[in-house]
């Protein structure tokens, strides 16, 4: 078992005690890193993002549980607003929905089908890893999610040793333009992120703030380009 997983699991025993109100001058990332993992280091912030993202993707895999169920983004039997949702085909290479590189031209660089579960699928995620290697599509997708959410949640140690900077495309519209996500699919995705956070004791006021940010980033194709990750541009 990786060392930091053991550290995490013992620290997570404190889940139930994360109830106090987060001070306005401490970011969501810093606050919950301290609450769950004690020391607000870059490595612990990255571990927090790993726990949050992996749990949102595959469902709850850590103990203890505070009773919040997380079905997971990869669950083929998702439900949002009484509508069945299955995001799995976007990830397992069944849909032709992925940008080919960073050139966005339907004629010269049409979307491709890509397997994002080529790094061992759920098993490494359950060990708090992004993938079973560092070269798979899965590795790049998961680490980009840790980094992107790290910026969104205000991690103070982002882009320092232990918390690598975002290496992906800045615009979420660009990244997802070929997926044609419908409102239920977007709603399901964001709900899984929120449930994952709730399963670690994140307060609903903080979850709502993040969910609102995600809705505005993912839902409006015609909204002006908005820079979440400054160095990556729009
Ligand atoms: C946040 O504000 C409190 C006072 O309200 C102050 O004691 C604390 O040092 C501040 N923390 C940071 C990280 O600025
Ligand atoms: C749920 O679906 C109903 C009917 O299709 C729609 O009017 C409503 O806006 C949806 N709610 C959410 C939160 O997406
Ligand atoms: C992606 O685009 C490059 C050219 O930019 C092309 O050579 C390559 O075959 C494309 N990949 C797929 C899977 O179509
Ligand atoms: C990682 O998992 C994939 C299946 O998703 C497998 O083909 C590959 O051999 C594994 N790599 C390592 C290094 O275990």
Short mmCIF file of C-alpha atoms and ligand atoms in Angstrom, two decimals:
data_model
loop_
_atom_site.label_atom_id
_atom_site.label_comp_id
_atom_site.label_asym_id
_atom_site.label_seq_id
_atom_site.Cartn_x
_atom_site.Cartn_y
_atom_site.Cartn_z
CA UNK A 1 0.00 0.00 0.00
CA UNK A 2 1.49 3.40 -0.93
CA UNK A 3 2.66 5.32 2.10
CA UNK A 4 0.51 8.36 1.52
CA UNK A 5 -2.57 6.18 1.28
CA UNK A 6 -1.94 4.92 4.79
CA UNK A 7 -1.45 8.48 5.99
CA UNK A 8 -4.69 9.47 4.29
CA UNK A 9 -6.73 6.67 5.64
CA UNK A 10 -5.70 7.28 9.21
CA UNK A 11 -6.26 11.01 8.84
CA UNK A 12 -9.66 10.45 7.30
CA UNK A 13 -10.81 9.10 10.62
CA UNK A 14 -11.33 12.77 11.45
CA UNK A 15 -13.98 13.25 8.74
CA UNK A 16 -16.82 13.65 11.13
CA UNK A 17 -15.11 16.54 12.87
CA UNK A 18 -14.87 18.75 9.75
CA UNK A 19 -17.84 20.86 10.64
CA UNK A 20 -16.53 24.27 11.63
CA UNK A 21 -17.10 27.18 9.27
CA UNK A 22 -14.24 27.88 6.87
CA UNK A 23 -12.75 31.37 7.42
CA UNK A 24 -13.17 33.57 4.35
CA UNK A 25 -9.43 34.16 4.01
CA UNK A 26 -8.53 30.46 3.72
CA UNK A 27 -9.19 28.66 0.44
CA UNK A 28 -11.35 25.57 0.26
CA UNK A 29 -8.25 23.57 -0.70
CA UNK A 30 -6.12 24.81 2.17
CA UNK A 31 -8.90 24.52 4.72
CA UNK A 32 -9.81 20.92 3.97
CA UNK A 33 -6.21 19.84 3.51
CA UNK A 34 -5.55 20.99 7.06
CA UNK A 35 -8.77 19.48 8.34
CA UNK A 36 -8.26 16.06 6.76
CA UNK A 37 -4.50 15.67 6.39
CA UNK A 38 -3.24 18.00 9.16
CA UNK A 39 -0.26 19.64 7.44
CA UNK A 40 -1.06 22.10 4.65
CA UNK A 41 1.80 20.98 2.41
CA UNK A 42 1.91 20.81 -1.38
CA UNK A 43 1.96 17.01 -1.23
CA UNK A 44 -1.06 16.92 1.06
CA UNK A 45 -2.97 19.40 -1.13
CA UNK A 46 -2.27 17.15 -4.12
CA UNK A 47 -3.42 14.14 -2.10
CA UNK A 48 -6.64 15.95 -1.20
CA UNK A 49 -7.32 16.62 -4.88
CA UNK A 50 -6.47 13.00 -5.70
CA UNK A 51 -8.96 11.77 -3.11
CA UNK A 52 -11.68 14.16 -4.30
CA UNK A 53 -11.24 13.47 -8.01
CA UNK A 54 -10.72 9.70 -7.75
CA UNK A 55 -13.81 9.40 -5.56
CA UNK A 56 -15.88 11.51 -7.96
CA UNK A 57 -14.70 9.31 -10.85
CA UNK A 58 -15.10 5.80 -9.42
CA UNK A 59 -17.31 6.36 -6.38
CA UNK A 60 -16.46 6.12 -2.69
CA UNK A 61 -13.48 3.82 -2.07
CA UNK A 62 -12.03 5.14 1.18
CA UNK A 63 -13.05 4.44 4.74
CA UNK A 64 -14.51 5.56 6.98
CA UNK A 65 -17.79 6.56 5.40
CA UNK A 66 -19.99 9.31 6.72
CA UNK A 67 -22.91 7.75 4.85
CA UNK A 68 -22.75 9.95 1.73
CA UNK A 69 -23.12 7.70 -1.33
CA UNK A 70 -21.07 8.56 -4.43
CA UNK A 71 -22.19 6.53 -7.47
CA UNK A 72 -19.27 7.86 -9.53
CA UNK A 73 -18.82 9.47 -12.93
CA UNK A 74 -17.97 6.11 -14.56
CA UNK A 75 -21.13 4.44 -13.23
CA UNK A 76 -23.12 3.42 -16.34
CA UNK A 77 -26.39 3.60 -14.39
CA UNK A 78 -26.24 7.24 -13.34
CA UNK A 79 -29.39 9.27 -12.74
CA UNK A 80 -29.73 13.04 -12.79
CA UNK A 81 -33.02 14.86 -12.44
CA UNK A 82 -34.92 11.58 -13.01
CA UNK A 83 -33.01 10.98 -16.26
CA UNK A 84 -30.66 8.06 -16.90
CA UNK A 85 -27.07 9.20 -17.52
CA UNK A 86 -24.14 7.12 -18.75
CA UNK A 87 -20.86 9.02 -19.14
CA UNK A 88 -18.76 5.85 -19.51
CA UNK A 89 -18.69 5.92 -23.35
CA UNK A 90 -16.86 9.29 -23.18
CA UNK A 91 -14.08 7.60 -21.22
CA UNK A 92 -13.72 4.08 -22.61
CA UNK A 93 -13.16 5.00 -26.24
CA UNK A 94 -16.64 4.14 -27.49
CA UNK A 95 -17.51 7.72 -28.45
CA UNK A 96 -15.68 9.84 -31.00
CA UNK A 97 -15.54 12.80 -28.69
CA UNK A 98 -11.93 13.68 -27.95
CA UNK A 99 -9.89 16.55 -29.34
CA UNK A 100 -6.94 15.35 -31.39
CA UNK A 101 -4.17 17.36 -29.76
CA UNK A 102 -4.55 21.06 -29.17
CA UNK A 103 -5.51 22.07 -32.70
CA UNK A 104 -9.23 22.71 -32.83
CA UNK A 105 -10.27 22.38 -36.43
CA UNK A 106 -13.03 19.99 -37.49
CA UNK A 107 -11.51 19.55 -40.95
CA UNK A 108 -7.79 19.24 -40.25
CA UNK A 109 -8.02 17.75 -36.77
CA UNK A 110 -11.35 15.99 -36.39
CA UNK A 111 -12.27 14.50 -33.02
CA UNK A 112 -11.02 11.03 -32.27
CA UNK A 113 -12.09 8.17 -30.09
CA UNK A 114 -9.77 7.71 -27.14
CA UNK A 115 -9.65 5.23 -24.30
CA UNK A 116 -9.12 7.17 -21.06
CA UNK A 117 -9.16 4.03 -18.96
CA UNK A 118 -5.95 2.65 -20.46
CA UNK A 119 -3.89 3.10 -17.31
CA UNK A 120 -5.39 0.27 -15.32
CA UNK A 121 -8.92 1.70 -14.96
CA UNK A 122 -10.35 1.88 -11.44
CA UNK A 123 -7.73 -0.25 -9.65
CA UNK A 124 -4.93 2.35 -9.41
CA UNK A 125 -7.52 5.00 -8.51
CA UNK A 126 -8.49 2.92 -5.51
CA UNK A 127 -4.83 3.11 -4.48
CA UNK A 128 -4.90 6.91 -4.69
CA UNK A 129 -3.01 6.96 -7.97
CA UNK A 130 -4.03 8.48 -11.32
CA UNK A 131 -3.01 5.40 -13.32
CA UNK A 132 -0.68 2.41 -13.29
CA UNK A 133 1.87 4.33 -15.38
CA UNK A 134 2.79 7.91 -16.33
CA UNK A 135 2.20 7.80 -20.08
CA UNK A 136 -1.41 6.62 -20.53
CA UNK A 137 -4.34 8.79 -21.56
CA UNK A 138 -5.72 7.97 -18.13
CA UNK A 139 -2.64 9.40 -16.42
CA UNK A 140 -2.92 12.67 -18.33
CA UNK A 141 -6.66 13.01 -17.80
CA UNK A 142 -6.55 12.32 -14.07
CA UNK A 143 -3.51 14.47 -13.30
CA UNK A 144 -5.03 17.32 -15.34
CA UNK A 145 -8.19 16.99 -13.25
CA UNK A 146 -6.20 17.16 -10.00
CA UNK A 147 -4.39 20.25 -11.25
CA UNK A 148 -7.43 21.98 -12.72
CA UNK A 149 -9.50 21.46 -9.58
CA UNK A 150 -6.50 22.50 -7.53
CA UNK A 151 -6.66 25.92 -9.15
CA UNK A 152 -10.43 26.08 -8.86
CA UNK A 153 -10.29 25.28 -5.14
CA UNK A 154 -7.53 27.82 -4.53
CA UNK A 155 -4.68 25.51 -3.49
CA UNK A 156 -1.97 27.83 -2.16
CA UNK A 157 0.80 25.34 -3.01
CA UNK A 158 -0.28 24.85 -6.62
CA UNK A 159 2.73 25.03 -8.96
CA UNK A 160 5.29 24.32 -6.24
CA UNK A 161 7.31 21.15 -5.69
CA UNK A 162 4.79 18.44 -4.86
CA UNK A 163 1.89 20.06 -6.71
CA UNK A 164 2.58 20.26 -10.45
CA UNK A 165 0.95 23.03 -12.49
CA UNK A 166 -1.86 22.31 -14.93
CA UNK A 167 -0.53 20.94 -18.19
CA UNK A 168 -3.77 20.87 -20.15
CA UNK A 169 -5.79 23.22 -22.31
CA UNK A 170 -7.18 26.17 -20.36
CA UNK A 171 -10.62 26.44 -21.90
CA UNK A 172 -13.13 23.86 -20.69
CA UNK A 173 -15.20 24.63 -23.76
CA UNK A 174 -12.27 23.69 -25.98
CA UNK A 175 -11.54 20.53 -24.05
CA UNK A 176 -15.16 19.39 -24.20
CA UNK A 177 -16.40 20.85 -27.45
CA UNK A 178 -16.77 17.49 -29.18
CA UNK A 179 -18.52 15.82 -26.30
CA UNK A 180 -21.81 17.71 -26.77
CA UNK A 181 -22.71 17.16 -23.14
CA UNK A 182 -26.38 17.66 -22.41
CA UNK A 183 -27.59 19.39 -19.23
CA UNK A 184 -28.26 16.08 -17.44
CA UNK A 185 -24.76 14.82 -18.24
CA UNK A 186 -23.17 18.03 -16.99
CA UNK A 187 -25.44 17.98 -13.94
CA UNK A 188 -24.50 14.37 -13.19
CA UNK A 189 -20.77 15.08 -13.53
CA UNK A 190 -20.90 18.10 -11.23
CA UNK A 191 -23.10 16.28 -8.74
CA UNK A 192 -20.51 13.50 -8.44
CA UNK A 193 -17.83 16.10 -7.65
CA UNK A 194 -20.13 17.58 -5.01
CA UNK A 195 -21.01 14.19 -3.50
CA UNK A 196 -17.33 13.27 -3.39
CA UNK A 197 -16.60 16.46 -1.48
CA UNK A 198 -19.56 15.84 0.84
CA UNK A 199 -18.29 12.31 1.53
CA UNK A 200 -15.12 13.92 2.96
CA UNK A 201 -17.08 16.30 5.15
CA UNK A 202 -16.88 19.43 2.98
CA UNK A 203 -19.57 21.91 4.05
CA UNK A 204 -22.51 22.40 1.71
CA UNK A 205 -21.78 26.14 1.41
CA UNK A 206 -18.34 25.28 0.00
CA UNK A 207 -19.74 22.57 -2.28
CA UNK A 208 -22.30 24.99 -3.66
CA UNK A 209 -19.61 27.56 -4.42
CA UNK A 210 -17.62 24.99 -6.39
CA UNK A 211 -20.68 23.57 -8.14
CA UNK A 212 -21.72 27.05 -9.24
CA UNK A 213 -18.24 27.68 -10.62
CA UNK A 214 -18.33 24.37 -12.49
CA UNK A 215 -21.78 25.04 -13.93
CA UNK A 216 -20.66 28.39 -15.24
CA UNK A 217 -17.44 26.90 -16.69
CA UNK A 218 -19.00 23.84 -18.31
CA UNK A 219 -22.55 24.77 -19.16
CA UNK A 220 -22.42 27.85 -21.32
CA UNK A 221 -20.81 27.27 -24.68
CA UNK A 222 -21.34 30.87 -25.64
CA UNK A 223 -19.99 32.41 -22.48
CA UNK A 224 -16.86 34.48 -22.97
CA UNK A 225 -13.58 32.58 -22.53
CA UNK A 226 -12.78 32.64 -18.85
CA UNK A 227 -9.31 31.97 -17.55
CA UNK A 228 -9.23 29.65 -14.55
CA UNK A 229 -5.59 28.71 -15.01
CA UNK A 230 -3.84 31.96 -15.92
CA UNK A 231 -0.64 30.55 -17.40
CA UNK A 232 -2.52 28.34 -19.85
CA UNK A 233 -4.48 31.10 -21.58
CA UNK A 234 -8.00 30.73 -22.88
C1 LIG B 1 -7.25 35.03 8.40
O1 LIG B 1 -7.84 36.04 9.16
C2 LIG B 1 -7.61 35.88 10.57
C3 LIG B 1 -8.33 37.00 11.30
O2 LIG B 1 -9.68 37.02 10.91
C4 LIG B 1 -6.12 35.93 10.89
O3 LIG B 1 -5.90 35.67 12.26
C5 LIG B 1 -5.41 34.88 10.07
O4 LIG B 1 -4.00 35.00 10.25
C6 LIG B 1 -5.74 35.02 8.59
N1 LIG B 1 -5.14 33.89 7.89
C7 LIG B 1 -4.52 34.04 6.73
C8 LIG B 1 -3.98 32.79 6.10
O5 LIG B 1 -4.40 35.13 6.17
C1 LIG B 2 -35.20 18.77 -14.49
O1 LIG B 2 -36.03 18.47 -15.58
C2 LIG B 2 -37.15 19.36 -15.72
C3 LIG B 2 -38.07 18.82 -16.80
O2 LIG B 2 -37.36 18.25 -17.86
C4 LIG B 2 -36.62 20.74 -16.04
O3 LIG B 2 -37.68 21.65 -16.19
C5 LIG B 2 -35.71 21.19 -14.89
O4 LIG B 2 -35.12 22.44 -15.21
C6 LIG B 2 -34.62 20.17 -14.65
N1 LIG B 2 -33.88 20.55 -13.44
C7 LIG B 2 -32.55 20.58 -13.39
C8 LIG B 2 -31.97 20.94 -12.07
O5 LIG B 2 -31.83 20.33 -14.35
C1 LIG B 3 -4.34 13.45 -35.09
O1 LIG B 3 -3.90 14.49 -35.94
C2 LIG B 3 -2.64 14.22 -36.54
C3 LIG B 3 -2.27 15.44 -37.38
O2 LIG B 3 -2.30 16.60 -36.58
C4 LIG B 3 -2.73 12.98 -37.43
O3 LIG B 3 -1.45 12.71 -37.97
C5 LIG B 3 -3.20 11.82 -36.59
O4 LIG B 3 -3.40 10.68 -37.42
C6 LIG B 3 -4.51 12.16 -35.87
N1 LIG B 3 -4.89 11.05 -35.00
C7 LIG B 3 -5.97 10.30 -35.21
C8 LIG B 3 -6.20 9.20 -34.23
O5 LIG B 3 -6.75 10.52 -36.13
C1 LIG B 4 -1.85 -0.85 -16.86
O1 LIG B 4 -3.16 -1.30 -17.16
C2 LIG B 4 -3.35 -1.57 -18.55
C3 LIG B 4 -4.82 -1.90 -18.75
O2 LIG B 4 -5.61 -0.76 -18.56
C4 LIG B 4 -2.47 -2.71 -18.97
O3 LIG B 4 -2.63 -2.98 -20.35
C5 LIG B 4 -1.03 -2.34 -18.68
O4 LIG B 4 -0.19 -3.45 -18.96
C6 LIG B 4 -0.83 -1.93 -17.23
N1 LIG B 4 0.50 -1.39 -17.07
C7 LIG B 4 1.26 -1.65 -16.00
C8 LIG B 4 2.58 -0.98 -15.96
O5 LIG B 4 0.88 -2.39 -15.09
#
